[in-house]
């Protein structure tokens, strides 16, 4: 009762204040209330759409006044009943909001329905107007539409259909349509089925099975229950053998030795080509564990058809073995688009002068230099390494003329950028990023830098970084590599004796400086500290009053994150490569990858052969970032190659970096 009276009194006092305040003050206060109300209603509206609750959608939509949210309100009203809406109603929305991000979003939604229903006439009309064209399902439907018209799309489909785990209905339908129209023969279907096994995609595999006159349940069993499939025996005929080899590969993902045992048992009944295929399945599984026998398995797999992932792992294992001739041969055997990626251009350049056998002439230095030149201007891991191979260390390019206020004014006045800021303020990063990126289309490089500066002014640092990164001829590294909270960071890293450039390099990768960033697994803040890690580190450093909410405080987040980096670094004898991998994937995994070493390994080779794709890219990005930050802080050229150093087995300290750091507890 007392609390109710207190709240009532507060309301009365507020109303009285508004009534007797000056007109301008009253209007501002009311506007603030209305803005807050609109934002709350919008958030509730968004949740109602996710729940597919039409009544709530209509209710909350009616609470929002006209303003910057109007296009989204109308979108949500239509989206929740899109399947029942008439084409005319949808076209009316697209006309009213033509040229906007939300119109392209609705067109995406509608195209998915049109493709699913096979309404190719309307699909083609709308797909021609679809701007982003970044939806995998729609790319599959677009090929299917052309297929219906008698066009040959097999080559384009092969490039697109490389990961069955993301096929969905559209990808599987495209495979079936290609088979039915004779553009995918049985060999193509077997390739697709093997890919489904490789990616553990039982759903797409079931869709392919009838096209090859196979049992859907048996195909699914080979993928999901390989032990049962292997118990059937190798059988006779191609279908039986393919199912057995798929099951052996899946078993090897669980336990490599069991997969090898199953394959060896079947070898007498398999053709030479089938044996090679079986060994390629084993070799790929062994590659993910960095097992010492992996190179021998790949040797036995010679002649087997390889997926894109298999091509790359075959090459990585050759790199780890120091077999430069094999590295060269493997890269040259890759499909051209894969071979042209910076990763493999760099390693081919490294391999060429080292690959010549006894008595054979070495490749001319110009051949390798030409490969390095193709990527040396790229501001990424392999661009930096390629530049170093050409004798150019990592430096910071001089910025162009500073952005003038007059250049920022049209950005600030743009309704789309304004709407993006509102979304960011509401912590709706998906909507904010969509609106922001949409407005960048068609801007000049100078305008990109102005937009990045506008983002800096509004403390949206992730948009500043990503926007500035789009420029090529005029660059501003103060936008690309910001160093916020420098006073806190400097004191913390100086106290710990920790490399400040490395810490900033990690933050840039972890959160892009979004202080309220939250990962799907619960990591928080600039340094994406997990609650359990926060508690552990807080206890170690004597922060006795730690609670999880403290991770949102920038000082505490940096304090705990930096201390954890220091602990991990000490646990890996000062190797930033190992410590960075541990920060992302956990110290236990990093220790196991280190344990696979038989001697010192070049840091770049180790990074490229990390088994987790996310961690592999994470380590490369952090180390690249750190090198740029060091160049900024120290104001002198840097070497990424020197920073990577060598990764060595535990107990072998030469020639790893000696960066200091506290030892890491074995349970972390």
XYZ file of C-alpha atoms in Angstrom:
668
model
C 0.000 0.000 0.000
C 2.771 2.417 0.940
C 4.615 1.591 -2.302
C 1.433 2.230 -4.336
C 0.960 5.610 -2.661
C 4.613 6.495 -3.338
C 4.256 5.615 -7.045
C 0.978 7.567 -7.273
C 2.623 10.580 -5.662
C 5.519 10.388 -8.103
C 3.107 10.319 -11.048
C 1.185 13.341 -9.687
C 4.407 15.252 -9.116
C 5.566 14.500 -12.643
C 2.265 15.603 -14.176
C 2.317 18.807 -12.127
C 5.851 19.523 -13.227
C 4.894 19.084 -16.874
C 1.794 21.256 -16.416
C 3.617 24.211 -14.878
C 6.855 23.972 -16.896
C 7.407 26.310 -19.799
C 5.968 25.266 -23.146
C 9.348 24.297 -24.635
C 10.260 22.216 -21.600
C 6.834 20.563 -21.596
C 7.035 19.693 -25.275
C 10.526 18.257 -24.868
C 9.452 16.134 -21.912
C 6.380 14.866 -23.730
C 8.462 14.130 -26.825
C 10.862 12.144 -24.685
C 8.005 10.114 -23.209
C 6.553 9.487 -26.657
C 9.928 8.412 -28.027
C 10.439 6.006 -25.157
C 6.896 4.680 -25.575
C 7.397 4.146 -29.307
C 10.618 2.260 -28.696
C 9.038 -0.006 -26.087
C 6.060 -0.692 -28.340
C 8.383 -1.404 -31.243
C 10.327 -3.952 -29.213
C 7.086 -5.648 -28.194
C 5.928 -5.582 -31.819
C 9.132 -7.240 -32.925
C 8.710 -10.000 -30.346
C 5.081 -10.523 -31.395
C 6.195 -11.060 -35.011
C 8.720 -13.650 -33.866
C 5.916 -15.416 -31.997
C 3.704 -15.176 -35.105
C 0.993 -13.590 -32.944
C -1.167 -11.537 -35.314
C -3.345 -10.021 -32.571
C -0.367 -8.705 -30.626
C 1.222 -7.424 -33.813
C -1.860 -5.358 -34.608
C -2.119 -4.117 -31.026
C 1.478 -2.938 -30.662
C 1.633 -1.549 -34.179
C -1.295 0.718 -33.308
C 0.653 2.111 -30.325
C 3.458 3.501 -32.484
C 3.068 6.964 -33.971
C 4.277 7.969 -37.393
C 8.009 8.504 -37.589
C 11.243 6.660 -38.361
C 9.773 3.283 -37.378
C 6.825 3.536 -39.785
C 8.349 1.447 -42.629
C 9.231 -1.321 -40.170
C 5.826 -1.220 -38.504
C 4.162 -1.657 -41.889
C 6.636 -4.416 -42.715
C 5.855 -6.335 -39.535
C 2.116 -5.959 -40.081
C 2.510 -7.530 -43.515
C 5.165 -10.108 -42.687
C 3.111 -11.867 -40.033
C 0.421 -12.653 -42.649
C 2.570 -12.726 -45.774
C 1.323 -16.124 -46.934
C -2.266 -14.857 -46.937
C -1.591 -11.376 -48.314
C -2.508 -10.640 -51.918
C 0.154 -9.895 -54.494
C -1.341 -6.430 -54.909
C -0.911 -5.677 -51.199
C 2.707 -6.782 -51.272
C 3.401 -4.768 -54.420
C 1.833 -1.725 -52.790
C 4.286 -1.977 -49.879
C 7.219 -2.391 -52.276
C 6.098 0.667 -54.216
C 5.581 2.853 -51.126
C 8.996 2.019 -49.738
C 10.852 1.514 -53.012
C 14.605 1.843 -52.656
C 14.627 1.182 -48.908
C 16.323 -1.552 -46.917
C 13.040 -2.815 -45.525
C 11.501 -3.093 -49.016
C 14.395 -5.296 -50.082
C 13.876 -7.352 -46.916
C 10.191 -7.890 -47.744
C 11.065 -8.731 -51.334
C 13.445 -11.368 -49.940
C 10.636 -12.844 -47.809
C 8.199 -12.846 -50.733
C 10.723 -14.401 -53.100
C 11.183 -17.315 -50.709
C 7.449 -17.989 -50.848
C 7.333 -17.580 -54.629
C 10.239 -19.961 -55.105
C 8.786 -22.530 -52.744
C 5.465 -22.480 -54.627
C 7.128 -22.498 -58.051
C 5.565 -19.207 -59.141
C 8.427 -18.496 -61.518
C 6.709 -15.665 -63.386
C 6.444 -13.484 -60.291
C 9.733 -14.819 -58.926
C 11.691 -13.706 -61.992
C 10.080 -10.278 -61.958
C 10.915 -9.692 -58.293
C 14.350 -11.343 -58.306
C 15.434 -8.902 -61.017
C 14.631 -6.078 -58.569
C 16.187 -7.770 -55.516
C 19.247 -5.717 -54.577
C 21.318 -7.634 -52.037
C 21.065 -11.091 -53.645
C 22.753 -12.548 -50.570
C 20.257 -15.300 -49.745
C 21.504 -18.825 -50.543
C 17.979 -20.199 -50.852
C 17.065 -17.538 -53.414
C 20.192 -18.259 -55.426
C 19.054 -21.883 -55.628
C 15.522 -20.874 -56.645
C 16.924 -18.507 -59.292
C 18.862 -21.376 -60.880
C 15.803 -23.603 -60.656
C 13.726 -20.967 -62.465
C 16.258 -20.829 -65.270
C 16.340 -24.607 -65.361
C 12.581 -24.714 -65.888
C 13.075 -22.500 -68.932
C 15.516 -24.988 -70.443
C 18.766 -23.194 -69.601
C 21.850 -25.190 -68.632
C 22.827 -24.150 -65.108
C 24.859 -27.194 -64.047
C 28.197 -25.352 -63.895
C 26.769 -22.563 -61.721
C 25.024 -25.121 -59.522
C 28.289 -26.966 -58.868
C 29.853 -23.749 -57.584
C 26.859 -23.064 -55.338
C 26.103 -26.552 -54.007
C 29.158 -27.190 -51.842
C 27.730 -27.339 -48.299
C 24.660 -29.569 -47.855
C 24.210 -28.462 -44.252
C 22.757 -25.147 -45.529
C 20.768 -26.481 -48.502
C 17.330 -26.314 -46.948
C 14.348 -26.933 -49.190
C 15.673 -24.801 -52.062
C 19.072 -26.492 -52.326
C 17.648 -29.999 -52.188
C 14.966 -29.101 -54.738
C 17.633 -27.737 -57.074
C 19.629 -30.974 -56.882
C 16.495 -32.988 -57.674
C 15.539 -30.694 -60.553
C 19.027 -30.911 -62.046
C 18.857 -34.710 -61.915
C 15.368 -34.871 -63.394
C 16.377 -32.672 -66.329
C 19.569 -34.598 -66.995
C 21.988 -31.824 -66.011
C 23.308 -33.795 -63.034
C 24.203 -37.381 -63.874
C 24.709 -40.216 -61.408
C 28.322 -39.185 -60.713
C 27.192 -35.685 -59.744
C 24.601 -37.176 -57.414
C 27.162 -39.461 -55.800
C 29.356 -36.391 -55.275
C 26.459 -34.621 -53.587
C 25.735 -37.652 -51.427
C 29.372 -37.875 -50.314
C 29.273 -34.169 -49.467
C 26.188 -34.776 -47.329
C 28.098 -37.490 -45.505
C 31.109 -35.219 -45.055
C 28.935 -32.474 -43.533
C 26.764 -34.913 -41.554
C 23.718 -33.591 -43.404
C 21.282 -36.506 -43.207
C 18.324 -34.420 -44.408
C 19.778 -33.531 -47.823
C 21.169 -37.066 -48.079
C 17.643 -38.470 -47.711
C 16.474 -36.200 -50.534
C 19.265 -37.440 -52.809
C 18.830 -41.139 -51.993
C 15.737 -41.804 -54.177
C 17.472 -40.165 -57.135
C 20.056 -42.960 -56.914
C 17.513 -45.684 -56.095
C 18.860 -45.922 -52.555
C 17.048 -46.493 -49.289
C 16.598 -43.189 -47.431
C 16.838 -44.874 -44.041
C 20.020 -46.707 -44.992
C 21.665 -43.499 -46.196
C 20.673 -41.718 -42.989
C 22.014 -44.625 -40.943
C 25.411 -44.433 -42.643
C 25.631 -40.789 -41.599
C 24.036 -40.770 -38.160
C 24.669 -44.335 -36.932
C 27.842 -45.466 -38.700
C 28.501 -48.390 -36.337
C 25.199 -50.005 -37.341
C 25.878 -49.363 -41.016
C 29.332 -50.933 -40.772
C 27.908 -53.972 -39.004
C 26.030 -54.806 -42.218
C 29.356 -55.455 -43.915
C 30.696 -54.082 -47.169
C 28.133 -55.886 -49.331
C 28.423 -56.056 -53.095
C 27.984 -53.500 -55.817
C 28.589 -49.781 -55.916
C 25.687 -48.686 -53.725
C 26.712 -51.022 -50.877
C 30.341 -49.970 -51.157
C 29.543 -46.251 -51.195
C 27.359 -46.593 -48.088
C 30.073 -48.554 -46.311
C 32.766 -46.004 -47.185
C 30.550 -43.159 -46.029
C 29.960 -44.949 -42.725
C 33.676 -45.622 -42.316
C 34.370 -41.914 -42.813
C 31.727 -40.973 -40.272
C 33.127 -43.533 -37.832
C 36.572 -41.980 -38.281
C 35.114 -38.662 -37.152
C 34.231 -40.388 -33.884
C 37.415 -42.431 -33.644
C 40.041 -42.513 -36.394
C 41.362 -45.932 -35.421
C 37.899 -47.498 -35.609
C 37.403 -45.963 -39.041
C 40.749 -47.369 -40.217
C 39.872 -50.792 -38.812
C 36.555 -50.799 -40.698
C 38.202 -49.755 -43.957
C 41.017 -52.294 -43.678
C 38.439 -55.023 -43.157
C 36.747 -54.108 -46.433
C 39.800 -53.435 -48.628
C 39.886 -56.881 -50.338
C 36.366 -56.277 -51.665
C 36.993 -52.762 -52.975
C 38.340 -51.517 -56.283
C 41.468 -49.363 -56.365
C 39.338 -46.258 -56.852
C 37.042 -47.203 -53.972
C 40.044 -47.834 -51.731
C 41.361 -44.346 -52.520
C 37.957 -42.873 -51.759
C 37.843 -44.712 -48.434
C 41.292 -43.466 -47.470
C 40.341 -39.889 -48.387
C 37.434 -40.151 -45.921
C 39.802 -41.427 -43.242
C 42.446 -38.805 -44.068
C 40.001 -35.931 -43.806
C 38.761 -37.136 -40.421
C 42.351 -37.626 -39.230
C 43.240 -34.120 -40.423
C 40.789 -32.633 -37.947
C 42.641 -34.397 -35.119
C 46.137 -33.658 -36.494
C 46.935 -37.349 -36.019
C 50.559 -38.226 -36.871
C 49.460 -40.833 -39.453
C 47.419 -38.321 -41.445
C 50.031 -37.696 -44.152
C 50.249 -41.443 -44.784
C 46.457 -41.651 -45.129
C 46.473 -38.849 -47.703
C 49.172 -40.705 -49.635
C 46.884 -43.742 -49.823
C 44.035 -41.504 -51.004
C 45.874 -40.533 -54.212
C 43.437 -40.264 -57.118
C 40.290 -39.928 -55.016
C 37.821 -37.144 -55.860
C 38.142 -34.451 -53.191
C 35.769 -31.852 -51.795
C 36.953 -28.273 -51.348
C 37.577 -28.933 -47.661
C 39.515 -32.106 -48.456
C 41.694 -30.268 -50.992
C 42.603 -27.716 -48.357
C 43.280 -30.196 -45.572
C 45.457 -32.329 -47.825
C 47.523 -29.197 -48.447
C 47.604 -28.188 -44.777
C 48.911 -31.586 -43.741
C 51.635 -31.312 -46.396
C 52.519 -27.887 -44.961
C 52.777 -29.335 -41.474
C 55.013 -32.081 -42.823
C 57.277 -29.579 -44.588
C 56.686 -31.384 -47.894
C 56.883 -28.386 -50.235
C 56.626 -30.450 -53.410
C 53.371 -31.918 -52.137
C 52.163 -28.441 -51.151
C 52.828 -27.200 -54.689
C 51.161 -30.215 -56.309
C 48.143 -30.035 -53.996
C 47.530 -26.329 -54.601
C 47.886 -26.726 -58.350
C 45.306 -29.560 -58.201
C 42.725 -27.309 -56.516
C 39.778 -25.968 -58.529
C 40.764 -22.547 -59.975
C 38.522 -20.405 -57.700
C 39.972 -22.063 -54.600
C 43.515 -21.873 -55.928
C 43.055 -18.103 -56.467
C 42.260 -17.395 -52.818
C 44.925 -15.358 -50.933
C 45.684 -18.298 -48.655
C 46.768 -20.578 -51.451
C 48.399 -17.904 -53.608
C 50.664 -17.188 -50.642
C 51.526 -20.794 -49.915
C 52.078 -21.592 -53.583
C 54.495 -18.667 -53.704
C 56.291 -20.085 -50.672
C 56.340 -23.575 -52.173
C 57.622 -22.790 -55.670
C 61.307 -22.162 -54.839
C 61.350 -25.063 -52.360
C 59.520 -27.707 -54.359
C 62.161 -28.729 -56.880
C 63.394 -32.276 -56.371
C 67.034 -33.425 -56.514
C 68.606 -32.367 -59.802
C 65.510 -30.423 -60.897
C 65.786 -26.675 -61.537
C 64.187 -24.444 -58.938
C 61.370 -22.135 -59.964
C 62.453 -18.654 -60.963
C 62.062 -16.139 -58.099
C 59.899 -14.012 -60.387
C 57.165 -16.670 -60.378
C 56.766 -16.505 -56.609
C 57.069 -12.711 -56.584
C 54.226 -12.418 -59.080
C 51.988 -14.469 -56.799
C 52.893 -12.363 -53.770
C 52.276 -9.125 -55.687
C 48.711 -10.238 -56.426
C 47.793 -10.039 -52.732
C 50.464 -7.823 -51.135
C 48.195 -4.763 -51.159
C 45.528 -6.524 -49.091
C 45.315 -5.495 -45.432
C 44.840 -9.015 -44.116
C 46.921 -11.869 -42.762
C 48.170 -13.218 -46.077
C 48.436 -9.786 -47.653
C 50.797 -8.775 -44.858
C 52.819 -11.969 -45.125
C 53.049 -11.653 -48.913
C 54.326 -8.080 -48.578
C 57.009 -9.304 -46.183
C 58.119 -11.931 -48.709
C 58.661 -9.003 -51.089
C 60.774 -7.197 -48.499
C 58.086 -4.773 -47.320
C 57.240 -4.718 -43.627
C 53.841 -3.758 -42.215
C 53.393 0.005 -42.125
C 50.509 2.432 -41.658
C 49.624 4.336 -44.833
C 49.284 8.104 -44.420
C 45.682 9.312 -44.197
C 44.177 11.653 -46.748
C 42.807 15.094 -45.929
C 40.716 15.083 -42.744
C 36.973 14.763 -43.100
C 35.337 18.164 -42.884
C 32.074 18.777 -40.993
C 30.400 19.680 -44.287
C 31.138 16.141 -45.543
C 29.444 14.583 -42.524
C 26.317 16.764 -42.717
C 24.580 14.832 -45.537
C 25.340 11.563 -43.748
C 23.852 12.855 -40.507
C 20.771 14.138 -42.345
C 20.130 10.821 -44.106
C 16.941 9.222 -42.669
C 18.396 5.738 -43.085
C 21.491 6.528 -41.028
C 19.274 8.259 -38.452
C 17.069 5.175 -38.241
C 20.175 3.001 -37.851
C 21.283 5.111 -34.874
C 17.871 4.665 -33.259
C 18.147 0.903 -33.697
C 21.662 0.823 -32.261
C 20.435 2.853 -29.299
C 17.786 0.169 -28.730
C 20.420 -2.573 -28.994
C 18.818 -3.844 -32.218
C 22.109 -4.465 -33.973
C 20.671 -6.604 -36.769
C 18.240 -3.900 -37.849
C 20.771 -1.131 -37.278
C 23.460 -2.857 -39.300
C 21.014 -3.620 -42.133
C 19.957 0.035 -42.355
C 23.526 1.313 -42.069
C 24.980 -0.958 -44.735
C 22.063 -0.248 -47.052
C 22.838 3.473 -46.976
C 26.482 2.819 -47.894
C 25.531 1.531 -51.326
C 26.691 3.864 -54.053
C 28.752 6.105 -51.765
C 32.182 7.203 -52.901
C 35.256 6.274 -50.891
C 35.363 9.774 -49.452
C 31.717 9.463 -48.421
C 32.506 6.107 -46.791
C 35.147 7.825 -44.677
C 32.622 10.534 -43.780
C 30.090 7.881 -42.754
C 32.772 6.166 -40.664
C 33.524 9.482 -38.972
C 29.805 9.961 -38.287
C 29.814 6.513 -36.662
C 32.799 7.535 -34.540
C 30.987 10.686 -33.390
C 28.079 8.526 -32.251
C 30.323 5.880 -30.650
C 29.192 3.134 -33.052
C 32.727 1.885 -33.459
C 31.945 -1.424 -35.158
C 30.241 0.474 -38.001
C 33.162 2.889 -38.137
C 35.603 0.030 -38.583
C 33.599 -1.943 -41.129
C 32.649 1.164 -43.122
C 36.213 2.431 -43.278
C 37.478 -1.014 -44.299
C 35.540 -0.725 -47.569
C 37.838 1.941 -48.991
C 40.812 1.035 -51.147
C 42.519 4.141 -52.533
C 42.035 6.520 -49.608
C 42.333 4.939 -46.173
C 42.217 6.065 -42.567
C 43.726 3.579 -40.148
C 42.600 5.631 -37.149
C 39.092 4.536 -38.166
C 40.063 0.971 -39.023
C 42.131 0.373 -35.882
C 40.735 2.536 -33.074
C 42.079 2.363 -29.535
C 39.262 3.463 -27.207
C 39.584 3.417 -23.409
C 43.318 3.865 -23.864
C 43.879 5.162 -20.338
C 42.356 2.014 -18.826
C 44.108 -0.267 -21.306
C 47.514 1.370 -20.910
C 47.453 1.106 -17.122
C 46.218 -2.492 -17.179
C 48.670 -3.792 -19.784
C 51.585 -1.853 -18.300
C 50.899 -3.352 -14.880
C 50.755 -6.873 -16.342
C 53.638 -6.387 -18.769
C 51.255 -7.385 -21.545
C 51.546 -6.419 -25.220
C 48.918 -3.689 -25.660
C 48.824 -4.149 -29.441
C 47.900 -7.813 -29.005
C 45.092 -6.987 -26.566
C 43.607 -4.395 -28.896
C 43.995 -6.825 -31.781
C 41.961 -9.376 -29.875
C 39.249 -6.876 -28.863
C 38.879 -5.751 -32.474
C 38.178 -9.356 -33.442
C 36.027 -10.229 -30.448
C 33.581 -7.319 -30.285
C 34.601 -4.619 -32.762
C 34.489 -2.373 -29.678
C 30.779 -2.885 -28.994
C 30.695 -2.550 -25.213
C 27.311 -4.228 -24.788
C 28.112 -7.092 -27.171
C 26.614 -10.418 -26.103
C 27.488 -13.703 -27.783
C 25.069 -16.612 -28.190
C 27.020 -18.504 -25.510
C 26.892 -15.682 -22.952
C 30.228 -13.907 -23.431
C 30.019 -10.205 -22.572
C 31.566 -6.856 -23.321
C 34.583 -5.606 -25.200
C 36.652 -8.703 -24.495
C 33.729 -11.127 -24.628
C 34.457 -12.589 -21.209
C 32.426 -15.645 -20.241
C 30.798 -15.443 -16.782
C 32.673 -18.554 -15.620
C 35.975 -17.086 -16.831
C 35.144 -13.797 -15.128
C 34.539 -15.559 -11.812
C 37.751 -17.586 -12.144
C 39.937 -14.581 -12.968
C 38.257 -12.376 -10.338
C 39.077 -14.972 -7.693
C 42.674 -15.242 -8.895
C 43.284 -11.488 -8.773
C 41.422 -10.937 -5.499
C 38.300 -9.228 -6.848
C 36.148 -10.659 -4.093
C 32.876 -8.858 -4.799
C 32.574 -9.933 -8.448
C 29.100 -10.522 -9.868
C 28.222 -11.289 -13.477
C 26.698 -7.857 -14.145
C 30.129 -6.313 -13.593
C 31.218 -7.652 -16.984
C 29.297 -4.778 -18.574
C 31.573 -2.261 -16.855
C 34.358 -1.345 -19.268
C 37.046 -1.182 -16.572
C 36.143 -4.560 -15.094
C 35.786 -6.135 -18.535
C 39.248 -4.989 -19.604
C 40.744 -5.886 -16.218
C 39.400 -9.455 -16.284
C 39.948 -10.015 -20.011
C 43.525 -8.753 -19.959
C 44.370 -10.769 -16.855
C 42.945 -13.874 -18.501
C 45.017 -13.218 -21.637
C 48.071 -12.899 -19.416
C 47.312 -16.177 -17.648
C 46.784 -18.001 -20.934
C 49.948 -16.484 -22.409
C 51.992 -17.667 -19.459
C 50.494 -21.130 -19.762
C 51.768 -21.323 -23.346
C 55.300 -20.071 -22.715
C 54.659 -16.665 -24.248
C 53.326 -17.858 -27.603
C 50.726 -15.350 -28.746
C 49.551 -17.783 -31.432
C 48.761 -20.523 -28.918
C 47.300 -18.085 -26.402
C 45.048 -16.489 -29.018
C 43.779 -19.911 -30.062
C 43.160 -20.733 -26.412
C 41.187 -17.521 -25.833
C 38.803 -18.544 -28.613
C 38.643 -22.337 -28.388
C 39.749 -22.954 -24.801
C 43.192 -23.778 -23.373
C 42.491 -27.527 -23.449
C 42.107 -27.599 -27.212
C 45.109 -25.343 -27.714
C 47.182 -27.704 -25.568
C 46.063 -30.686 -27.653
C 46.995 -28.909 -30.901
C 50.375 -28.095 -29.409
C 50.811 -31.687 -28.316
C 50.541 -32.781 -31.957
C 53.862 -31.078 -32.737
C 57.029 -33.106 -33.112
C 59.258 -30.057 -33.381
C 59.160 -26.287 -33.874
C 56.605 -25.179 -36.466
C 56.370 -21.847 -38.222
C 53.580 -19.820 -36.631
C 51.832 -19.204 -39.960
C 51.749 -22.942 -40.704
C 50.382 -23.686 -37.246
C 47.689 -21.025 -37.590
C 46.637 -22.274 -41.024
C 46.287 -25.841 -39.760
C 44.171 -25.185 -36.660
C 41.342 -27.756 -36.963
C 38.479 -25.401 -36.008
C 37.572 -23.100 -38.909
C 36.380 -20.324 -36.574
C 39.520 -20.465 -34.447
C 41.774 -20.691 -37.510
C 40.365 -17.438 -38.897
C 40.234 -15.885 -35.434
C 43.947 -16.418 -34.812
C 44.898 -15.054 -38.221
C 42.742 -11.963 -37.725
C 43.979 -11.234 -34.204
C 47.639 -11.575 -35.163
C 47.126 -9.397 -38.237
C 45.305 -6.787 -36.130
C 48.013 -6.810 -33.484
C 50.693 -6.140 -36.078
C 48.865 -3.064 -37.345
C 48.284 -1.830 -33.800
C 51.981 -2.248 -33.019
C 52.835 -0.184 -36.103
C 50.436 2.527 -34.896
C 51.634 2.543 -31.274
C 55.355 2.226 -31.984
C 55.287 4.390 -35.117
C 57.633 2.095 -36.985
C 57.381 -0.862 -39.445
C 56.443 -4.247 -38.007
C 56.842 -7.896 -38.989
C 53.846 -10.201 -38.763
C 56.133 -13.129 -39.447
C 58.280 -12.246 -36.431
C 55.185 -11.826 -34.265
C 53.965 -15.277 -35.292
C 57.379 -16.757 -34.574
C 57.515 -20.518 -34.095
C 55.148 -22.710 -32.138
C 57.064 -25.368 -30.262
C 56.230 -28.510 -28.264
C 55.830 -28.046 -24.522
C 59.212 -27.939 -22.818
C 61.021 -26.772 -25.964
C 61.404 -23.002 -25.571
C 63.511 -22.171 -28.622
C 62.578 -20.246 -30.827
C 59.173 -19.170 -29.419
C 58.486 -15.610 -28.332
C 59.271 -14.786 -24.721
C 56.440 -12.374 -23.874
C 56.169 -13.169 -20.177
C 52.910 -13.842 -18.369
C 51.596 -15.791 -15.425
C 51.211 -19.577 -15.618
C 47.779 -20.950 -16.454
C 45.934 -23.319 -14.190
C 45.510 -26.770 -15.713
C 41.754 -26.664 -15.185
C 41.300 -23.546 -17.344
